[in-house]
Short mmCIF file of N, CA and C in Angstrom, two decimals:
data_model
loop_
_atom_site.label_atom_id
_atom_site.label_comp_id
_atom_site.label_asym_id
_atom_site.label_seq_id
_atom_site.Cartn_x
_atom_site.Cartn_y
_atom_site.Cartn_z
N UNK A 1 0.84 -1.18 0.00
CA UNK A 1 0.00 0.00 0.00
C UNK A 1 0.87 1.23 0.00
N UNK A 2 0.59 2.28 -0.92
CA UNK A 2 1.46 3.69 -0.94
C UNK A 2 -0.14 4.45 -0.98
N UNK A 3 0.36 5.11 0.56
CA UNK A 3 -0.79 6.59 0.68
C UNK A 3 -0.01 7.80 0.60
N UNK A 4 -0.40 8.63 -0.27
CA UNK A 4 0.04 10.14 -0.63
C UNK A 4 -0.38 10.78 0.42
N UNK A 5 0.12 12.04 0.83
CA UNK A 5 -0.48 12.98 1.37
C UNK A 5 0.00 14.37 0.51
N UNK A 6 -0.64 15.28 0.27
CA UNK A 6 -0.06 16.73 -0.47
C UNK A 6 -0.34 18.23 0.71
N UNK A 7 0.39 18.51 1.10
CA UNK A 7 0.23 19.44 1.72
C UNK A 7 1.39 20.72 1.03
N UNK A 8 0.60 21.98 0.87
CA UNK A 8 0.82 23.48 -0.44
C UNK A 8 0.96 24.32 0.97
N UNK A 9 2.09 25.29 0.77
CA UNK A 9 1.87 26.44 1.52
C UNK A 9 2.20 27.81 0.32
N UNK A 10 2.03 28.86 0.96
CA UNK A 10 2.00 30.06 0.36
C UNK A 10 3.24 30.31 -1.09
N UNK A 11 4.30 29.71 -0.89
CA UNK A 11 5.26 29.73 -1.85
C UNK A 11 5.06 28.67 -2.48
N UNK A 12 3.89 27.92 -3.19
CA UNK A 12 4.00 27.35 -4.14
C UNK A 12 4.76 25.71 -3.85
N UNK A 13 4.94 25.69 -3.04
CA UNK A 13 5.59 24.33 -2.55
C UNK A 13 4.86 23.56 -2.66
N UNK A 14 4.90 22.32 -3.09
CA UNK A 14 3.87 20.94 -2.21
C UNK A 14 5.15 20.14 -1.97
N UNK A 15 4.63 19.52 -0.71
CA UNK A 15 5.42 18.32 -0.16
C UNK A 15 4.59 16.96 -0.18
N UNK A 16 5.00 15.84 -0.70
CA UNK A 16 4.21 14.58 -0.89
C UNK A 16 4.82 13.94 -0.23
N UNK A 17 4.39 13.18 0.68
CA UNK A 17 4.84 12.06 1.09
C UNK A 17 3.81 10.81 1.10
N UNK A 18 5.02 9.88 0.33
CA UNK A 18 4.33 8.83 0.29
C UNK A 18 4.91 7.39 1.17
N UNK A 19 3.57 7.00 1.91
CA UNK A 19 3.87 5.65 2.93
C UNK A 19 3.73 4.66 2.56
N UNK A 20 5.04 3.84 1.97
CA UNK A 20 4.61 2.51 1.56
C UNK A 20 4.46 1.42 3.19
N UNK A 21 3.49 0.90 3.10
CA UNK A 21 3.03 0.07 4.42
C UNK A 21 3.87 -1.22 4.54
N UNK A 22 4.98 -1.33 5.04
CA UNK A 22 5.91 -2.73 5.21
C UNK A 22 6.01 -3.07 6.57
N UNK A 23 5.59 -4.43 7.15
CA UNK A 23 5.85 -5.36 8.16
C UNK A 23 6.95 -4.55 8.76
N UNK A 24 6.90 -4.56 10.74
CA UNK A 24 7.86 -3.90 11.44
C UNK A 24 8.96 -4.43 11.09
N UNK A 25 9.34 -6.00 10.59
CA UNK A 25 10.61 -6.24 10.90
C UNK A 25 11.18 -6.05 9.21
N UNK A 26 10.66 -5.63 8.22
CA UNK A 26 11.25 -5.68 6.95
C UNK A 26 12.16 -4.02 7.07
N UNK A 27 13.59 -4.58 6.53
CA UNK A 27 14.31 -3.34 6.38
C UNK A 27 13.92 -2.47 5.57
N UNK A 28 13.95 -0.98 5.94
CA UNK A 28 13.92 -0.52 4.44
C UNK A 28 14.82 0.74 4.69
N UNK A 29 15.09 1.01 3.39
CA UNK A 29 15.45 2.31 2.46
C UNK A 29 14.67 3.65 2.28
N UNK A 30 15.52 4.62 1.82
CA UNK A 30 14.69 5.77 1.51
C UNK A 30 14.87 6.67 0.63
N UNK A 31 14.34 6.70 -0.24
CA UNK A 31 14.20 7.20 -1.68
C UNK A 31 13.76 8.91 -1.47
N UNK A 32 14.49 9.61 -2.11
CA UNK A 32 13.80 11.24 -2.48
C UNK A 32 13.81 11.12 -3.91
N UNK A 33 12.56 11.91 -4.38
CA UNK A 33 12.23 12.18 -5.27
C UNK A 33 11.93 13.67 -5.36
N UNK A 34 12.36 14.23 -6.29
CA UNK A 34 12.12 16.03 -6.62
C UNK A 34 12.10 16.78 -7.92
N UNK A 35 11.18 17.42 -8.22
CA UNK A 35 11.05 17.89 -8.99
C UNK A 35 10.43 19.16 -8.86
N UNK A 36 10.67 20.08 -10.02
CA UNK A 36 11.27 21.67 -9.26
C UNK A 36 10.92 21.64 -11.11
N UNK A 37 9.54 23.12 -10.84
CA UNK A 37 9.02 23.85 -12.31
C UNK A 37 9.51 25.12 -12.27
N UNK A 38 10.64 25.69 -13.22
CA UNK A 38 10.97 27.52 -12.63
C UNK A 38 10.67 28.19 -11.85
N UNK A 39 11.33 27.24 -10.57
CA UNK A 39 10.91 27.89 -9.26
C UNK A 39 10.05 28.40 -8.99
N UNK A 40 9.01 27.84 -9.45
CA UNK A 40 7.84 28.24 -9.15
C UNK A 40 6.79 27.10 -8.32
N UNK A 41 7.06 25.86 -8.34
CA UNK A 41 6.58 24.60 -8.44
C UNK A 41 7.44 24.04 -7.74
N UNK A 42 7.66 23.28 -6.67
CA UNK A 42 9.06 21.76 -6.52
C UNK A 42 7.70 21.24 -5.63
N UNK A 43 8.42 19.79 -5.99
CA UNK A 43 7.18 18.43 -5.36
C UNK A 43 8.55 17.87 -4.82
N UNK A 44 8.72 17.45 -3.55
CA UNK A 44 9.94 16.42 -2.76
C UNK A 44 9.29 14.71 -2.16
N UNK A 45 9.14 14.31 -2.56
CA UNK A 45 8.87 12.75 -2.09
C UNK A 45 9.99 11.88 -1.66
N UNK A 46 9.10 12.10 -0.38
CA UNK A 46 10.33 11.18 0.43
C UNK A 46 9.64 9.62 0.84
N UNK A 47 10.54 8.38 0.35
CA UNK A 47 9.41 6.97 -0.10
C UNK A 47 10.16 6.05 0.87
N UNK A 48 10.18 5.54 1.58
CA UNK A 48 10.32 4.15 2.33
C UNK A 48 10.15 2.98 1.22
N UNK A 49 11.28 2.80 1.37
CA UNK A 49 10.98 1.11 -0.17
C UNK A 49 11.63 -0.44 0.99
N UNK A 50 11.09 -0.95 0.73
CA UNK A 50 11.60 -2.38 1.26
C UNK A 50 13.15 -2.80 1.17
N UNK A 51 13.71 -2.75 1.80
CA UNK A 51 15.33 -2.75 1.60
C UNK A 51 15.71 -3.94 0.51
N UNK A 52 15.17 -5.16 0.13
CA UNK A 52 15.43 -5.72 -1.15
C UNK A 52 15.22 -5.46 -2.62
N UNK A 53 14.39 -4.37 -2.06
CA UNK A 53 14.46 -3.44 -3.57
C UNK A 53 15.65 -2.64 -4.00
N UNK A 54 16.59 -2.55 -3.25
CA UNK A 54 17.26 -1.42 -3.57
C UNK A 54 17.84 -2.09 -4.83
N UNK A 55 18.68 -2.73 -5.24
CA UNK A 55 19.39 -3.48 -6.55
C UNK A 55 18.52 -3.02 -7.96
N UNK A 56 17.27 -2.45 -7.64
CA UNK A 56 16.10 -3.15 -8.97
C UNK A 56 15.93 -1.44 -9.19
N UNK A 57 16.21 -0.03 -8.00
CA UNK A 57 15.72 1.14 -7.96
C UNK A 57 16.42 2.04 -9.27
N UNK A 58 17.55 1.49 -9.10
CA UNK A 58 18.21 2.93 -10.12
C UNK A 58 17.99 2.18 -11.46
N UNK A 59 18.14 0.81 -11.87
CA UNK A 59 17.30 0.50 -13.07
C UNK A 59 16.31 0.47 -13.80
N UNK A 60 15.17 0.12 -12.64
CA UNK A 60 13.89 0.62 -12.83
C UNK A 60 13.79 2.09 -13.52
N UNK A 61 14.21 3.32 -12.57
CA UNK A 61 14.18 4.78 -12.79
C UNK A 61 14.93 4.52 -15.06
N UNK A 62 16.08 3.98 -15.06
CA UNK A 62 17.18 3.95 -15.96
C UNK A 62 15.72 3.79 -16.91
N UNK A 63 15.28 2.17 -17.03
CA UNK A 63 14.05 1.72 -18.40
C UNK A 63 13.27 2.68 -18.05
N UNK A 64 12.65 3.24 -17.08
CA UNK A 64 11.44 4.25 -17.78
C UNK A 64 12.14 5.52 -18.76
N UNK A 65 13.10 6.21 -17.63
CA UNK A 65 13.60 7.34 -18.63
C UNK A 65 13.76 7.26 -19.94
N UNK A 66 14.51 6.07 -20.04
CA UNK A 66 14.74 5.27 -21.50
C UNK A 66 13.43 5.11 -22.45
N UNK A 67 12.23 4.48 -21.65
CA UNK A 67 10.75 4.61 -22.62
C UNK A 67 10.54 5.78 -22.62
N UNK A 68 11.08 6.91 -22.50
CA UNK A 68 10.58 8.22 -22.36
C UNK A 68 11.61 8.88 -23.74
N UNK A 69 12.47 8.52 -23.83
CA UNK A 69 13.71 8.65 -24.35
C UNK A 69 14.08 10.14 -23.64
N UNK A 70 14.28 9.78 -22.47
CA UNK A 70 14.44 10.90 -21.64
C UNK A 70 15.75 11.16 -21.10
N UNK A 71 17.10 11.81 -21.91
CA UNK A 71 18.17 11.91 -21.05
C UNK A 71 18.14 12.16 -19.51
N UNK A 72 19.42 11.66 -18.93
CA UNK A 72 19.32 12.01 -17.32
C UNK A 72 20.96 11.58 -17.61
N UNK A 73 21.16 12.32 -16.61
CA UNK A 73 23.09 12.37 -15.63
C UNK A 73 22.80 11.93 -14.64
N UNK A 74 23.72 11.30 -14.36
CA UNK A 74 24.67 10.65 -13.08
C UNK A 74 25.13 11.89 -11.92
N UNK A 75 24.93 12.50 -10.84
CA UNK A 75 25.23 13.11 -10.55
C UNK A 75 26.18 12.48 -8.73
N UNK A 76 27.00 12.65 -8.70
CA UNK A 76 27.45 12.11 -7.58
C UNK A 76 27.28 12.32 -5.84
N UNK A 77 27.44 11.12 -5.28
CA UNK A 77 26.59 11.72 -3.58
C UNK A 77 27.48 12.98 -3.41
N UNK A 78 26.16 13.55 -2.74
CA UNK A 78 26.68 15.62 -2.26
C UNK A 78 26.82 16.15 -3.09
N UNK A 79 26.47 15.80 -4.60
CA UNK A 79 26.37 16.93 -5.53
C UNK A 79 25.62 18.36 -5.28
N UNK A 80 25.71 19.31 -5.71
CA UNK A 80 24.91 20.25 -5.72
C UNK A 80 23.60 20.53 -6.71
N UNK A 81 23.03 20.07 -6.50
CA UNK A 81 21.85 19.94 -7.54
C UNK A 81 20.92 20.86 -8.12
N UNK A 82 21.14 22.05 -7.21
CA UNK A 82 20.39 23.13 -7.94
C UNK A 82 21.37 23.64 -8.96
N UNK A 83 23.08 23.70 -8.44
CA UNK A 83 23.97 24.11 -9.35
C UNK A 83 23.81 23.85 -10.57
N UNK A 84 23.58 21.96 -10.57
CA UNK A 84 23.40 21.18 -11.68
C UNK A 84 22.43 21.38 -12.68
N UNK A 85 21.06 21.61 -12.32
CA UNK A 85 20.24 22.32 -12.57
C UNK A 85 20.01 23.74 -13.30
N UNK A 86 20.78 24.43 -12.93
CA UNK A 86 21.13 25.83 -13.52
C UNK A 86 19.97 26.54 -13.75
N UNK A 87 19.03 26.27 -12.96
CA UNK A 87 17.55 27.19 -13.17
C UNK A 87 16.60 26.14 -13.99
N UNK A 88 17.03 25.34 -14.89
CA UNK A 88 16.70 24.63 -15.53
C UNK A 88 15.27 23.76 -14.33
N UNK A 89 14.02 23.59 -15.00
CA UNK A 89 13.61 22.21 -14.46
C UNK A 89 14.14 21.21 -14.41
N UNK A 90 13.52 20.49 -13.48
CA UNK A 90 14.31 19.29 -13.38
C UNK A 90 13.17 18.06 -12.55
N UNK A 91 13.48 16.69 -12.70
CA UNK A 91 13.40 16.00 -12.25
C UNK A 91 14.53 14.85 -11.74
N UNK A 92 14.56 14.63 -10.41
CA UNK A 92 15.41 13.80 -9.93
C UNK A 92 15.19 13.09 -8.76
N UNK A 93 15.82 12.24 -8.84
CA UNK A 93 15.83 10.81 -7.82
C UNK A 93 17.07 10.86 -7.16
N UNK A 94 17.11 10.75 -5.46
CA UNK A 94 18.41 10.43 -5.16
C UNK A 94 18.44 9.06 -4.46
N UNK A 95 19.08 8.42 -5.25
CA UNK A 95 19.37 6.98 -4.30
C UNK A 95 19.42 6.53 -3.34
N UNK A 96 19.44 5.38 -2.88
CA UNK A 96 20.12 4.99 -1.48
C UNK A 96 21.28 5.22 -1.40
N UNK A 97 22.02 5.06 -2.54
CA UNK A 97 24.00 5.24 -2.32
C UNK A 97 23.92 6.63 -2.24
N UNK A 98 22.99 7.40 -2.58
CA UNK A 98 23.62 9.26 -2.61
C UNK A 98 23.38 10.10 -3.53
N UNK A 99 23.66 9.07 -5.07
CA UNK A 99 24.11 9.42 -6.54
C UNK A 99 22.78 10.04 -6.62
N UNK A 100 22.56 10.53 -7.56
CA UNK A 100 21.26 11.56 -8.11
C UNK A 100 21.35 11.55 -9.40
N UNK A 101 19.65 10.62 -10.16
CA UNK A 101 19.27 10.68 -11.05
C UNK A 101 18.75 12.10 -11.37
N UNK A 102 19.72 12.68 -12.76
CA UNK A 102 18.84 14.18 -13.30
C UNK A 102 18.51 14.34 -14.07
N UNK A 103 17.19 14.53 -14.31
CA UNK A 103 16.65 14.93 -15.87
C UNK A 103 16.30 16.12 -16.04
N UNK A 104 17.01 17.12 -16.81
CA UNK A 104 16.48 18.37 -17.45
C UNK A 104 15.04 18.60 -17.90
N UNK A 105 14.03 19.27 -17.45
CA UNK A 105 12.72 18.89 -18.33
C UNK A 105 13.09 20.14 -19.25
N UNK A 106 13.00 19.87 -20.96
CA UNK A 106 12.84 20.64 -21.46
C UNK A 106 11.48 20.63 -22.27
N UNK A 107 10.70 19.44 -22.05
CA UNK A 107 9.50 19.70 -22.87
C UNK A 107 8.51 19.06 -22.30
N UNK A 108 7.66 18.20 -22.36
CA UNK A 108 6.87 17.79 -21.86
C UNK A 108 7.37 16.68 -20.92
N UNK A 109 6.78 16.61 -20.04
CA UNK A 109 7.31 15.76 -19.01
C UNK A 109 6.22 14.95 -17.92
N UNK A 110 6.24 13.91 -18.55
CA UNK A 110 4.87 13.58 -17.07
C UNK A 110 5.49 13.60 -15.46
N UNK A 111 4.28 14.26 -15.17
CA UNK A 111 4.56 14.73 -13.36
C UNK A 111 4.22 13.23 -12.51
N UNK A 112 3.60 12.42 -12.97
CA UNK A 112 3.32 11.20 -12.13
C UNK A 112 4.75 10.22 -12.36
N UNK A 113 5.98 10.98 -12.62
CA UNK A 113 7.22 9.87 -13.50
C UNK A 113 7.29 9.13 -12.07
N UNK A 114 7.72 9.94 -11.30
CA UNK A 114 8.24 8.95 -10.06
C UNK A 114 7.37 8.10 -9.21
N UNK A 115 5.89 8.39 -9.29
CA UNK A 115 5.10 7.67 -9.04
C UNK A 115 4.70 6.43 -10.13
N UNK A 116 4.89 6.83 -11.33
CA UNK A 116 4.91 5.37 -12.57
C UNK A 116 6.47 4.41 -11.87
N UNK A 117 6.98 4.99 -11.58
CA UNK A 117 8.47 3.68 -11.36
C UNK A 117 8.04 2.90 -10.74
N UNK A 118 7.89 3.67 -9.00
CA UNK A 118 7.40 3.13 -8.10
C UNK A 118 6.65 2.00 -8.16
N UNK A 119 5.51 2.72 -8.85
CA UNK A 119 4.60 1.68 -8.68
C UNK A 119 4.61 0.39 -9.97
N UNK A 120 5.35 0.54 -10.52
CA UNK A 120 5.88 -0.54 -11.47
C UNK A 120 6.21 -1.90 -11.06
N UNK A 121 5.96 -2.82 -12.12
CA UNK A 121 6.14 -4.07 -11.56
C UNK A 121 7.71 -4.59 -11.51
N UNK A 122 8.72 -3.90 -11.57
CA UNK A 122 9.81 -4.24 -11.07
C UNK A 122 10.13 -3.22 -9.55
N UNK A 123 9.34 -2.60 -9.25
CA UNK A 123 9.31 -2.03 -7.45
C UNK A 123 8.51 -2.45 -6.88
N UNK A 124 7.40 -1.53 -7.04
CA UNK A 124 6.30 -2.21 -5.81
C UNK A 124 4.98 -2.76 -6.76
N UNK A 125 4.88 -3.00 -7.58
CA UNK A 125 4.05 -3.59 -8.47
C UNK A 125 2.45 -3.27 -7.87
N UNK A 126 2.29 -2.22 -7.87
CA UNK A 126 1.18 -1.64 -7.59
C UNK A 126 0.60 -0.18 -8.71
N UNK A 127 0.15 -0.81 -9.64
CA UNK A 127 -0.04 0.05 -10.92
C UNK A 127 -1.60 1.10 -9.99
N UNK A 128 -2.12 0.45 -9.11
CA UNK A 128 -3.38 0.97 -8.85
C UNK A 128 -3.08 2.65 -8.13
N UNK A 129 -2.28 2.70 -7.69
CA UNK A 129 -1.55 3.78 -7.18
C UNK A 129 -0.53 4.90 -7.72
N UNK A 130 -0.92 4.74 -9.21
CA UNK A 130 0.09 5.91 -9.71
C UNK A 130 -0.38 7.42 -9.86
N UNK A 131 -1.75 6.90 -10.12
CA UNK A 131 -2.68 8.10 -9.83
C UNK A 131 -2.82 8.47 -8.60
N UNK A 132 -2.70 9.65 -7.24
CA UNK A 132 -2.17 9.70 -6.54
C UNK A 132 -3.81 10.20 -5.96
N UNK A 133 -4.97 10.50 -6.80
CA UNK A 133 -6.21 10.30 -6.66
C UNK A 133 -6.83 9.31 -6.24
N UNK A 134 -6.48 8.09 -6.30
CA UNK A 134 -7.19 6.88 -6.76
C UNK A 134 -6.63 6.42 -4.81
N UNK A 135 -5.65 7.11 -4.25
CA UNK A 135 -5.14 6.67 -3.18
C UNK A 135 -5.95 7.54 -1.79
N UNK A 136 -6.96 8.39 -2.15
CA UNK A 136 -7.19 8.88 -1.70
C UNK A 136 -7.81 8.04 -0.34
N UNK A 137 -7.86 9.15 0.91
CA UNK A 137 -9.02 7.84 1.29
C UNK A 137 -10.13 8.75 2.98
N UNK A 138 -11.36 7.94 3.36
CA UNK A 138 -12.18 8.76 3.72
C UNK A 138 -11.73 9.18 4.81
N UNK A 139 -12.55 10.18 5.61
CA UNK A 139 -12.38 10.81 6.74
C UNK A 139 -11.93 9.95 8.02
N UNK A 140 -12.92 8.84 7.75
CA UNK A 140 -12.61 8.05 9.21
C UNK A 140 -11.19 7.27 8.85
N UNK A 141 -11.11 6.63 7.59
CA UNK A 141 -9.94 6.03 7.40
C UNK A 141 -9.07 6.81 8.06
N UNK A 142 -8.78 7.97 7.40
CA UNK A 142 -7.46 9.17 7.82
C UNK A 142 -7.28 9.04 9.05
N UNK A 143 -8.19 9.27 10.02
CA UNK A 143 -8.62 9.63 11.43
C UNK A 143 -7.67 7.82 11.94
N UNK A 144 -8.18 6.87 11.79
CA UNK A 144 -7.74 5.88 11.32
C UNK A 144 -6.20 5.24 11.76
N UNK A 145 -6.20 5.62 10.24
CA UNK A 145 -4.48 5.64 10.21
C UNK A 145 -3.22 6.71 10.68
N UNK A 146 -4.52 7.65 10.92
CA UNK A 146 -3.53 9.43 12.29
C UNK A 146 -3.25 8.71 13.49
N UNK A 147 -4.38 7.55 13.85
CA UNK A 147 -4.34 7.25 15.41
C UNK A 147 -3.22 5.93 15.29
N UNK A 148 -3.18 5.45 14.60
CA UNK A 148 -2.06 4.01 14.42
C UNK A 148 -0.74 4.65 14.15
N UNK A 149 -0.70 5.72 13.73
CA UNK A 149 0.45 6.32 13.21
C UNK A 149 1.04 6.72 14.71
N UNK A 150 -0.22 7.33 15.61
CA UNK A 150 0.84 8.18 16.92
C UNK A 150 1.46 7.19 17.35
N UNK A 151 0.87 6.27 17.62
CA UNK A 151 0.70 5.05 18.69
C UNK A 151 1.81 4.15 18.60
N UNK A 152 2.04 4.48 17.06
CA UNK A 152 3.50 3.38 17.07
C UNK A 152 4.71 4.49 16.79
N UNK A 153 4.75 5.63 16.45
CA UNK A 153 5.62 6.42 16.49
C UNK A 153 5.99 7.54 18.29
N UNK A 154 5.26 6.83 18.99
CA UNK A 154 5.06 7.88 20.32
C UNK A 154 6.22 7.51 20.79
N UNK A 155 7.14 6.55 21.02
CA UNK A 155 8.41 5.67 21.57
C UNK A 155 9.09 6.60 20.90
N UNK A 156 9.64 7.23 19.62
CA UNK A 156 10.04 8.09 19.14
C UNK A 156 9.89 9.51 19.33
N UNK A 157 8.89 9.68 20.25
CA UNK A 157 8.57 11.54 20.23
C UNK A 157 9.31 12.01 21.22
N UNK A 158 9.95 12.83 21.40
CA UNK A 158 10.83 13.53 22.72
C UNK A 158 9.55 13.84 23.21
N UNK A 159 8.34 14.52 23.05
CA UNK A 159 7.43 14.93 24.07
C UNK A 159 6.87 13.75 25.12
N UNK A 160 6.95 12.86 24.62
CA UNK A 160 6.39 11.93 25.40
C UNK A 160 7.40 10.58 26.12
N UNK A 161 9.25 11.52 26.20
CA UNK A 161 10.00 10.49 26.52
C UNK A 161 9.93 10.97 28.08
N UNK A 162 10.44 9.76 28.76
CA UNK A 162 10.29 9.66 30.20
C UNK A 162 11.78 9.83 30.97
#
């Protein structure tokens, strides 16, 4: 399961985060995803992937760009990426190792890219979720999954350490 959330403030920002739902004891990883419209626009997704995915992530990203015939650079861990960027849009992925997938958008570009990988059947093989609509879910659910969320993250909160 991957649930979106989108939360916009005054500068045009949205932040997405998406929760893929994995068993307490499965390792995982953590994927950023970003993409940035003439500074006017950036979306940051930050993804929890199952730690046996990692081998399958930067290839996966590699064949879609490729069905896209979409150049992208190699950019190395601690690159500077807006540098890289140069004002330019962009879309990019930074790995688990660091490295940073970059693609220049110079023309049309689908905005669901990093949500099509994802949910691809060489990651999480969940095509039902690329539409980030379709993940939506009701009031009580939310309410729901807010209260399962404190409950296992409260061991973690300084407000509530002893």
């Amino acid at each position: 399961h991957t649930h979106t959330h989108t939360h916009s403030n005054s500068n045009s920002h949205t932040h997405t985060h998406a929760h893929a739902h994995t068993h307490a004891y499965t390792p995982t990883l953590s994927l950023t995803i970003l993409t940035s419209l003439f500074n006017i626009s950036s979306h940051f997704k930050f993804v929890p992937l199952p730690q046996a995915l990692e081998p399958a992530v930067r290839t996966a990203f590699e064949q879609h760009f490729s069905r896209l015939q979409a150049e992208f650079s190699v950019l190395p861990a601690g690159a500077n990426l807006a540098e890289a960027a140069d004002g330019q849009p962009y879309f990019a992925v930074e790995l688990p190792n660091g490295e940073v997938l970059l693609h220049l958008i110079t023309g049309r570009f689908p905005l669901q890219f990093g949500r099509e990988v994802l949910a691809s059947p060489a990651l999480l093989n969940a095509p039902e979720h690329i539409d980030w609509k379709q993940c939506a879910l009701g009031q009580a659910e939310e309410k729901e999954h807010t209260a399962t969320f404190r409950q296992q993250f409260r061991s973690f909160d300084f407000n509530f350490a002893s």
